[in-house]
Tab-separated table of C-alpha atoms in Angstrom:
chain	number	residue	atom	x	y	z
A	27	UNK	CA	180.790	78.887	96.390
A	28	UNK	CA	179.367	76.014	98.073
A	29	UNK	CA	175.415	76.331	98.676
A	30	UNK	CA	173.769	76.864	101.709
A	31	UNK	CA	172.529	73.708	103.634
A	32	UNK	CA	168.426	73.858	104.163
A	33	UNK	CA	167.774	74.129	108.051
A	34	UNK	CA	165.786	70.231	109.184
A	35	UNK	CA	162.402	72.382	109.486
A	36	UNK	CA	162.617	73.628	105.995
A	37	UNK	CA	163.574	70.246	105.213
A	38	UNK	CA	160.622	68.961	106.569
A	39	UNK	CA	158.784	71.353	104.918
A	40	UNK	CA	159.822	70.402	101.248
A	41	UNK	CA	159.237	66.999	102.005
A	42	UNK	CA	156.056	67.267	102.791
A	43	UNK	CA	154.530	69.135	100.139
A	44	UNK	CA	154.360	72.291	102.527
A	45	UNK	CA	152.361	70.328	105.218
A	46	UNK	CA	151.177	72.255	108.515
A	47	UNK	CA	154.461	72.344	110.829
A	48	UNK	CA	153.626	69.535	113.730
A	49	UNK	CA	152.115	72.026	115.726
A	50	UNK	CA	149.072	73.087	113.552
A	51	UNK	CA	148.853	69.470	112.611
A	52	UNK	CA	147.361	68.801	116.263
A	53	UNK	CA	144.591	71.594	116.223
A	54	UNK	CA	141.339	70.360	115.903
A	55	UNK	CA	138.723	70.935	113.724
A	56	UNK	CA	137.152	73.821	114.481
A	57	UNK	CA	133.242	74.981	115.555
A	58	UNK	CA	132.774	76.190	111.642
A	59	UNK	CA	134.002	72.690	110.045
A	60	UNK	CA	132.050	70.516	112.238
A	61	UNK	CA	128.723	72.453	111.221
A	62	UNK	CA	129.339	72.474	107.685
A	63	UNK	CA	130.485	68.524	108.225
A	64	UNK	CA	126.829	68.605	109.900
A	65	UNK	CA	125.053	70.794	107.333
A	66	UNK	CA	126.557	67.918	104.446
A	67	UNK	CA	125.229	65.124	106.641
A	68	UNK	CA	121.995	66.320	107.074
A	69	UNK	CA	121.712	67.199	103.302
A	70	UNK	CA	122.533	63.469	102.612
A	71	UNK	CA	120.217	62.421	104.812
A	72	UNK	CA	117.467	64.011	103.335
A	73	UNK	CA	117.744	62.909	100.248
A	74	UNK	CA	117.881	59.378	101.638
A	75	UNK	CA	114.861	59.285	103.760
A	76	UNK	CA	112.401	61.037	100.645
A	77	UNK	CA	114.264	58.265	98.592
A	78	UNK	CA	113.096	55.985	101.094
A	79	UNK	CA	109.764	57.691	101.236
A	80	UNK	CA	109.762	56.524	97.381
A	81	UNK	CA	110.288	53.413	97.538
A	82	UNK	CA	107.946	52.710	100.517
A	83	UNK	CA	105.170	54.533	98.097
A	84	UNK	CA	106.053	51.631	95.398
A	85	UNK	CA	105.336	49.368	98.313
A	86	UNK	CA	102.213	50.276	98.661
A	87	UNK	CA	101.087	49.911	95.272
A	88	UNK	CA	102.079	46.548	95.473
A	89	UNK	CA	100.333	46.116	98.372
A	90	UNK	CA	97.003	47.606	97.157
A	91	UNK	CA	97.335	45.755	93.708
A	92	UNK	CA	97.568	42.177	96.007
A	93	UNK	CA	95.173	43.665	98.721
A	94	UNK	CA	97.041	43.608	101.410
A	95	UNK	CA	97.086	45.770	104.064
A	96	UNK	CA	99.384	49.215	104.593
A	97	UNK	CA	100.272	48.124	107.954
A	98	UNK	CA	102.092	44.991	109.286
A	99	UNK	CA	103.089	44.864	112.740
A	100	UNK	CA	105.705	42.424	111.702
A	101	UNK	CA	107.408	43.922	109.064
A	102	UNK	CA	107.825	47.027	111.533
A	103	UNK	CA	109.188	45.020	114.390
A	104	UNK	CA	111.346	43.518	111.992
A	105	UNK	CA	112.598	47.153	110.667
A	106	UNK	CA	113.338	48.358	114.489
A	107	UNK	CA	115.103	45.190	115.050
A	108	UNK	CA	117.580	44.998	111.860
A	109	UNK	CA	118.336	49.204	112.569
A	110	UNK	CA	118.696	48.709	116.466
A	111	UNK	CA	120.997	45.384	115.271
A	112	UNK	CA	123.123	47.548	113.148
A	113	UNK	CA	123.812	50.675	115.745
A	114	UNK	CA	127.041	50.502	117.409
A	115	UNK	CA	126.002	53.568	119.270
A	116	UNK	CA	126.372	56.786	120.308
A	117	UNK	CA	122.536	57.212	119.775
A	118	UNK	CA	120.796	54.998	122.507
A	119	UNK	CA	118.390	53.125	121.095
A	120	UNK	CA	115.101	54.471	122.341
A	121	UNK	CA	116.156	57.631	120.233
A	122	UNK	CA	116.362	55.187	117.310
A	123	UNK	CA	113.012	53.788	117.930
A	124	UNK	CA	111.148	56.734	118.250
A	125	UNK	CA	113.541	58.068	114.788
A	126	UNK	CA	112.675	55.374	112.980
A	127	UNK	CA	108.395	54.914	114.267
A	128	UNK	CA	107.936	58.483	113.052
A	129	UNK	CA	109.825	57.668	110.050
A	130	UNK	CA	107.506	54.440	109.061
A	131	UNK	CA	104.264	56.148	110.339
A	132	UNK	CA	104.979	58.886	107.960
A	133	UNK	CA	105.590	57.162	105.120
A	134	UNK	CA	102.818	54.910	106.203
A	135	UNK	CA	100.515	58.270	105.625
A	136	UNK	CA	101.829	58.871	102.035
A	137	UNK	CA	99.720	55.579	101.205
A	138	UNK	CA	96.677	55.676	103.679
A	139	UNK	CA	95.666	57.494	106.661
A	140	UNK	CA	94.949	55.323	109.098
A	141	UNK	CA	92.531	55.885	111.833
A	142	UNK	CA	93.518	54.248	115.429
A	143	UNK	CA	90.627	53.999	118.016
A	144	UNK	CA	92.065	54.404	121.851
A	145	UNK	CA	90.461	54.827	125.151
A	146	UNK	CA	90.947	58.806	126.162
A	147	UNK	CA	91.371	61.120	125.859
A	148	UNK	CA	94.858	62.879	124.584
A	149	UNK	CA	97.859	62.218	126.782
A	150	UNK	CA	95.830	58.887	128.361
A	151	UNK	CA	98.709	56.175	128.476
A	152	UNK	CA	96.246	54.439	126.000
A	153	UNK	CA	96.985	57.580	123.875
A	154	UNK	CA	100.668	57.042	124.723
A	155	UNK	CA	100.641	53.475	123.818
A	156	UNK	CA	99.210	53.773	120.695
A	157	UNK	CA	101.628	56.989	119.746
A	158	UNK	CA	104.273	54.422	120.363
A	159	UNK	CA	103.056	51.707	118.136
A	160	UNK	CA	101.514	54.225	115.074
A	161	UNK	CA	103.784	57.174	115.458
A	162	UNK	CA	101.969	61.003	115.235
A	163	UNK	CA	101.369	60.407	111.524
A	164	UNK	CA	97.576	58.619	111.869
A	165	UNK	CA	94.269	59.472	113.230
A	166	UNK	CA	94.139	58.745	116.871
A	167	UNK	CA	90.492	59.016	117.331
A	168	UNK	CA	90.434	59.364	121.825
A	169	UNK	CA	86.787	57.450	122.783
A	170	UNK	CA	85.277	57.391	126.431
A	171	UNK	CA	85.329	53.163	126.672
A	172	UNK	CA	86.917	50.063	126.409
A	173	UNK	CA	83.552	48.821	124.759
A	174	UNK	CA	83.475	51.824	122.388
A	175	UNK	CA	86.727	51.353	120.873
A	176	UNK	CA	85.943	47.437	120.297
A	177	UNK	CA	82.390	49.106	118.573
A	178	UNK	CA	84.343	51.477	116.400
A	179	UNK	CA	86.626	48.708	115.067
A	180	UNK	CA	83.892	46.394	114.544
A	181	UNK	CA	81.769	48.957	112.473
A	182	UNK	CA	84.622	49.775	110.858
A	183	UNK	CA	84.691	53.494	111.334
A	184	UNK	CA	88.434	52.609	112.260
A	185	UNK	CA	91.148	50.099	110.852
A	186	UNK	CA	92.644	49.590	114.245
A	187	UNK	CA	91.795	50.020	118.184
A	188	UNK	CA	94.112	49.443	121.372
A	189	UNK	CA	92.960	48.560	124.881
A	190	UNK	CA	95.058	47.859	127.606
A	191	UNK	CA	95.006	43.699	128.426
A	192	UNK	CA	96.842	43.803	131.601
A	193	UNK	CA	99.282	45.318	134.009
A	194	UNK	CA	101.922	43.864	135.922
A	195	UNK	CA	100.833	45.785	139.232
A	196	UNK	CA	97.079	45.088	139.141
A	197	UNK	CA	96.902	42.289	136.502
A	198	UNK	CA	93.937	41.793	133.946
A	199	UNK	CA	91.530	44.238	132.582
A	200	UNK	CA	88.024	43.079	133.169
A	201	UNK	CA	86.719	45.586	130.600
A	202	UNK	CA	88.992	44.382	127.845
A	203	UNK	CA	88.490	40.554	128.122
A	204	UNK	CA	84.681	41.085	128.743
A	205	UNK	CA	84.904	43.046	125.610
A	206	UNK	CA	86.629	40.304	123.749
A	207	UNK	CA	83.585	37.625	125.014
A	208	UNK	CA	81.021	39.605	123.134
A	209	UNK	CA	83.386	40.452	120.067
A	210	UNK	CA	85.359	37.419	119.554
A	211	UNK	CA	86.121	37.988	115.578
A	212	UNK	CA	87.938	40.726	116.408
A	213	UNK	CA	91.585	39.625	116.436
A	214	UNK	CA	95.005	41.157	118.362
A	215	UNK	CA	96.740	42.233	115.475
A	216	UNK	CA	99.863	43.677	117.773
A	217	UNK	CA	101.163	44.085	121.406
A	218	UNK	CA	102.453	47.194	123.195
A	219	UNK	CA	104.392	46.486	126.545
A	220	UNK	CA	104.668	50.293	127.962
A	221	UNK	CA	106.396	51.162	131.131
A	222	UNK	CA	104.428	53.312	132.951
A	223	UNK	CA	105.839	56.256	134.715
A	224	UNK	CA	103.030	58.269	137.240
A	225	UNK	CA	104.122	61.914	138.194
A	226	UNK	CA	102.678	64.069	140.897
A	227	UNK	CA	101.168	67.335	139.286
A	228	UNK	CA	99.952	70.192	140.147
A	229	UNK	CA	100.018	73.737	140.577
A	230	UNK	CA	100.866	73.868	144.347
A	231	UNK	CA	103.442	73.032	146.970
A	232	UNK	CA	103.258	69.555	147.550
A	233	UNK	CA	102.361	70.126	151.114
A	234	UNK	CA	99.994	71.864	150.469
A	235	UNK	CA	98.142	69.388	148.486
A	236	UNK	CA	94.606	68.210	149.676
A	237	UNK	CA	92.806	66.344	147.079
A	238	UNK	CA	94.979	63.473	144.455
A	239	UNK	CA	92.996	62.685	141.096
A	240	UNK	CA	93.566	59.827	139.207
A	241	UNK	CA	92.408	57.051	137.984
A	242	UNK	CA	91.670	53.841	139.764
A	243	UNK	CA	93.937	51.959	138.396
A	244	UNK	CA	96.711	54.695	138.440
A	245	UNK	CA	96.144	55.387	142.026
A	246	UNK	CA	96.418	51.775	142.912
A	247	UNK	CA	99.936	51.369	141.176
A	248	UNK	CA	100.961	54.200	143.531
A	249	UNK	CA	99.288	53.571	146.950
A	250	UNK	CA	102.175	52.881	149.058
A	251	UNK	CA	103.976	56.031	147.696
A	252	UNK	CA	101.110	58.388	148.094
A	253	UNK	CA	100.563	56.942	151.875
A	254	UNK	CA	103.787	57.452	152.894
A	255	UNK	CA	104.178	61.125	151.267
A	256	UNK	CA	100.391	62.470	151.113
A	257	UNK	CA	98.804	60.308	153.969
A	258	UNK	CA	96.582	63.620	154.651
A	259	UNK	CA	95.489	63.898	150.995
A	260	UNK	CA	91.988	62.906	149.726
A	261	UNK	CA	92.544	59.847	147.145
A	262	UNK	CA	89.532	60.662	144.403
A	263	UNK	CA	88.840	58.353	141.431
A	264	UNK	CA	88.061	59.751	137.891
A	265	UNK	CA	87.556	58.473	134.223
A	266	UNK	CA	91.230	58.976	133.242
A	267	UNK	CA	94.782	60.441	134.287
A	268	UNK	CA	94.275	63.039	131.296
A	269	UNK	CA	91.212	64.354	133.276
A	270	UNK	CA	92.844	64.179	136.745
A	271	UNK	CA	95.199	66.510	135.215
A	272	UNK	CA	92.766	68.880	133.958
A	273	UNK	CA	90.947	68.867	137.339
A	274	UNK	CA	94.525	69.921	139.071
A	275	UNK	CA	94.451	73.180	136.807
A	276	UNK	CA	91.141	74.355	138.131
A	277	UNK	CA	91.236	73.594	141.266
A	278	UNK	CA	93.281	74.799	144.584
A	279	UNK	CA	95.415	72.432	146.725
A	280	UNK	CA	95.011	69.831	144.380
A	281	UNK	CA	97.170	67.643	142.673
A	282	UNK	CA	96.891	64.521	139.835
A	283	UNK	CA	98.532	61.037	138.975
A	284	UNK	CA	99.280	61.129	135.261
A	285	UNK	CA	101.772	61.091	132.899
A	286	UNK	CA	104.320	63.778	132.087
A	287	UNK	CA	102.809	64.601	128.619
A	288	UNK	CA	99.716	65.464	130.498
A	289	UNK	CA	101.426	67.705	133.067
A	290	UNK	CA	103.187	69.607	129.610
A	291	UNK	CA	100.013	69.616	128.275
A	292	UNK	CA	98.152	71.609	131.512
A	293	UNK	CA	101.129	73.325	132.479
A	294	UNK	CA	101.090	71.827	135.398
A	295	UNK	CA	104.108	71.807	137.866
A	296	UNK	CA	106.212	68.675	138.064
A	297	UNK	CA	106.098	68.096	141.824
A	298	UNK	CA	107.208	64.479	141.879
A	299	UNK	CA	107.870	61.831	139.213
A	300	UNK	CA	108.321	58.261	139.250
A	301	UNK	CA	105.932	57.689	142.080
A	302	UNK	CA	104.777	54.321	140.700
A	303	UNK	CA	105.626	51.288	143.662
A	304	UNK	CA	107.012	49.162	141.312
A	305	UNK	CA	109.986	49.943	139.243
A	306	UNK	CA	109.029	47.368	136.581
A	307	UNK	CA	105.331	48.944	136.458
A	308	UNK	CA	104.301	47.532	132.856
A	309	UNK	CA	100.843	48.210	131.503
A	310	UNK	CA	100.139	45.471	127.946
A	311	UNK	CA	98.111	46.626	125.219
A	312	UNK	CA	96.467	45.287	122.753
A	313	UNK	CA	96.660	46.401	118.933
A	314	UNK	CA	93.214	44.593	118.079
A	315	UNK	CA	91.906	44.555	114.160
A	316	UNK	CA	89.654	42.542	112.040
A	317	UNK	CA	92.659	40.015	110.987
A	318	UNK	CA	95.903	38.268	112.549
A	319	UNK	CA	98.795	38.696	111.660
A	320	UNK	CA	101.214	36.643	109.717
A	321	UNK	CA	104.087	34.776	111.607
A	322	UNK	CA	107.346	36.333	111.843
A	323	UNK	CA	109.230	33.779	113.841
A	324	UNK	CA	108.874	35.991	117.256
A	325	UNK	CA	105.505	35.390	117.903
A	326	UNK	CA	103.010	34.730	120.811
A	327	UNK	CA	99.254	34.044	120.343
A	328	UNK	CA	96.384	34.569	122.486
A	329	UNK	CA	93.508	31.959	123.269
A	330	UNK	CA	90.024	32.399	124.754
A	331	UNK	CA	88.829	28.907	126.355
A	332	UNK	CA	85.426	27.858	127.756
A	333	UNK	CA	85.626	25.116	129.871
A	334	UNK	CA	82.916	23.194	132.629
A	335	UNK	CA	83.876	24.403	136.021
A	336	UNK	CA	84.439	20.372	137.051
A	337	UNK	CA	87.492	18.997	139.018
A	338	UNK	CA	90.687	18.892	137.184
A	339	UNK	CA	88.907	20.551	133.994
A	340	UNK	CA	91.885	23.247	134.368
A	341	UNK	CA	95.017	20.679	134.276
A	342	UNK	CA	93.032	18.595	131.495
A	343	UNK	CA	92.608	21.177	128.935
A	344	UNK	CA	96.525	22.760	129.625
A	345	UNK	CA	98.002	19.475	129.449
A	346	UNK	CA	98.475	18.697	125.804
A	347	UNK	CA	100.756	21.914	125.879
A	348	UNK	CA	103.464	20.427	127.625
A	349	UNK	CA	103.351	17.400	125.995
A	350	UNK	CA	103.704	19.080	122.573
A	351	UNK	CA	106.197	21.440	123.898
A	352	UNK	CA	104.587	24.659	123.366
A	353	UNK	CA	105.075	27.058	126.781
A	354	UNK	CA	102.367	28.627	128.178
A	355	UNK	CA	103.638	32.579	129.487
A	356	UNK	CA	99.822	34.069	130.579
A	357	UNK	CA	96.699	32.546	131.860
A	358	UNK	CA	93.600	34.676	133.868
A	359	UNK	CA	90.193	33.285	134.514
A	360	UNK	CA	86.998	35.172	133.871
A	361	UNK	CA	83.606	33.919	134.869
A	362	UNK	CA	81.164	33.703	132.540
A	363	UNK	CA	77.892	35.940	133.121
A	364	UNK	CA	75.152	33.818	133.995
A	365	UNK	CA	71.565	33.956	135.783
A	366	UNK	CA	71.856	33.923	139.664
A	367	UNK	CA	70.562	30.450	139.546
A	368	UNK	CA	73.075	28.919	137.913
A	369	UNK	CA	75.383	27.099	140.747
A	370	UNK	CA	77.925	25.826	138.578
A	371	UNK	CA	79.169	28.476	136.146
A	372	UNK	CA	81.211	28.101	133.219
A	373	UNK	CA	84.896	30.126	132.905
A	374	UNK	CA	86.520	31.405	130.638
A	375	UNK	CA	90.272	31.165	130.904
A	376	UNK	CA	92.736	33.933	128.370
A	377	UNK	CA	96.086	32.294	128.002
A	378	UNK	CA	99.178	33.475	126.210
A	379	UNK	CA	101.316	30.721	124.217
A	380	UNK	CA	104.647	30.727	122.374
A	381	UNK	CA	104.718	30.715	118.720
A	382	UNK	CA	102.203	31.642	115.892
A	383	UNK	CA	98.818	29.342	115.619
A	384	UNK	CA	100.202	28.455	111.914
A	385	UNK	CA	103.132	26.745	113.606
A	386	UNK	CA	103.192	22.665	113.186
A	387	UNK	CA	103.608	22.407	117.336
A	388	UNK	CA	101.655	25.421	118.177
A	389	UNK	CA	98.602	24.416	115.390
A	390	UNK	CA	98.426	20.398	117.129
A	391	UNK	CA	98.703	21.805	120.341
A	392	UNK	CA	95.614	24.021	119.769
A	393	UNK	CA	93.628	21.046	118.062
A	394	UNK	CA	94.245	18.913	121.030
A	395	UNK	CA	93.264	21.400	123.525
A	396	UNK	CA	90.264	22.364	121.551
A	397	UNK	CA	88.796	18.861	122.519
A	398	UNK	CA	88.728	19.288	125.616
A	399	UNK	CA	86.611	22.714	125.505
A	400	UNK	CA	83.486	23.600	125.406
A	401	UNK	CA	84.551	26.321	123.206
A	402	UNK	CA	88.331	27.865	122.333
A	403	UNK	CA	88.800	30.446	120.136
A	404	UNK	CA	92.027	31.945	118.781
A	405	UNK	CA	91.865	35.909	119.648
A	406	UNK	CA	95.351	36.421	117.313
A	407	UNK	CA	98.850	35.392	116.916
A	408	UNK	CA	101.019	38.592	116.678
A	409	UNK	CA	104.717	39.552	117.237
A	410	UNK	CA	106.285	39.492	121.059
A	411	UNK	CA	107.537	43.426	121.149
A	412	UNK	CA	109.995	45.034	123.711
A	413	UNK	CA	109.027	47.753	126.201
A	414	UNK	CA	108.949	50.979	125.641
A	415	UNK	CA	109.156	53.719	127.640
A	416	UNK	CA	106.152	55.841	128.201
């Protein structure tokens, strides 16, 4: 008797091993898989960041043995920029910078604690600034002046302080470079370029607000927006967005200019954010220390120049950068204090150039400038850094 023919599905079936029929095939995974596909890849992960954590220990031993220091701003610039380099998404890459600059500042901790000096207090955007620069796993030590956190550093009851240098909207900090006329061994070891994003708190309607704290400079950056929406408000100046905020609690009808952090902080309501006039509203900070830092190819450095206030003095002692080819990106003038009397000042010009003052071009350019100065100094050659959101 001849034998029964197989039917094509149980055909298919033999020949492939007793795969899923075509219809089970196209299922997809299911809610169960894909966590225990997540559960693996967080075990992996792990064991690859304490292994990491290892070898950045061995690190610092080798660091201590040749005393150098536990932090270098270049080295972590060039971390972020090799892992940002190598992402081909879906994480954006802000989520990778903040990953990876709590990742290095805690490793950081397993060899020293370090202890940053900032003006405050918590949830200032000099707080925020140095957060994003250090990471939550150091000492942020808040202090009530620019000139106190340049003290602290130079007494060395800290390793590193940040100020804020300048800001797009209302350009230099007076405080900061007066700071660095008194102090000028202390070096910028780092920059921070942080967009700054003002909100509207408070615990009120916003119509019913009658009194805005903030502080000057904050309130400045949004002037236009609060005329146009709170023309019948009372602007008032305090010592810091952080205690505008805390003023807003307490009080009735009123309302602060500070960051979100600080709203979270004081439970404040969010009643408007983004009210900042200029969209590319970028505050600079300085990471200032006792030494430079080395060159990493991506650099900028900072010079502090005394010069007579005679005719053409300016042009003369800018010129040999252009013939050396070394750009010049920042420049502010600051008068130098001096009795009443004294008709014809010197000034004292900060300028930003391109390149690291151990560069051949950079290193003649500063020789030759030097000449024609009363007095130049070299406030630090650091790494040029991105901006970060705040």
């Amino acid at each position: 008797m001849a034998r029964k023919s197989s039917s094509p599905a149980q055909s298919s079936s033999k020949s492939n091993g007793g795969a899923a029929q075509p219809s089970e095939s196209k299922k997809g995974p299911t809610l169960a898989s894909l966590r225990t596909e997540i559960d693996r890849i967080d075990k992996e992960l792990v064991s690859l960041l304490n292994r990491r954590a290892e070898i950045a220990v061995q690190i610092g031993q080798v660091k201590s043995k040749n005393g150098l220091e536990v932090f270098s701003a270049a080295r972590e610039e060039e971390v972020l920029a090799k892992v940002l380099g190598a992402s081909r998404g879906p994480l954006p890459e802000d989520t990778l910078r903040h990953i990876f600059r709590e990742l290095m500042s805690g490793t950081r901790a397993l060899q020293r604690t370090l202890r940053v000096a900032y003006l405050g207090p918590k949830y200032s955007y000099s707080h925020l600034a140095s957060v994003a620069k250090f990471g939550e796993a150091v000492e942020h030590v808040p202090l009530g002046s620019i000139a106190a956190v340049f003290e602290e550093l130079n007494r060395r009851h800290v390793q590193f302080g940040i100020v804020p240098l300048e800001n797009s909207t209302d350009g230099r900090i007076a405080d900061t470079l007066d700071m660095f006329t008194k102090l000028p061994n202390i070096k910028i070891r780092a920059e921070v370029r942080l967009r700054i994003h003002h909100c509207l708190l408070g615990r009120c309607e916003w119509s019913q607000v009658r009194r805005v704290y903030s502080k000057s400079q904050a309130l400045s950056q949004c002037r236009n927006w609060l005329g146009k929406n709170l023309p019948q408000a009372a602007k008032i100046e305090v010592v810091s967005t952080t205690a505008a905020a805390e003023l807003a609690q307490r009080e009735e009808f009123a309302a602060a200019v500070a960051s979100k952090p600080a709203g979270q902080e004081y439970k404040l309501d969010l009643l408007a954010e983004n009210i900042e006039d200029r969209v590319d509203n970028v505050t600079r900070f300085a990471v200032i220390a006792e030494t430079a830092e080395a060159r990493t190819g991506r650099d900028k450095t900072t010079l502090m120049a005394r010069i007579p206030n005679d005719p053409g003095s300016l042009a003369k002692m800018i010129a040999p950068l252009d013939k050396t080819g070394v750009n010049m990106t920042w420049i502010e003038s600051f008068p130098m204090p001096g009795p009443p009397s004294d008709r014809n000042p010197s000034y004292l010009f900060f300028l930003d150039v391109e390149g690291h003052a151990e560069d051949p071009e950079v290193q003649k350019a500063i020789e030759a400038v030097r000449k024609r100065c009363e007095r130049l100094d070299v406030l630090g050659s650091y790494p040029r850094s991105e901006i970060v959101e705040s």
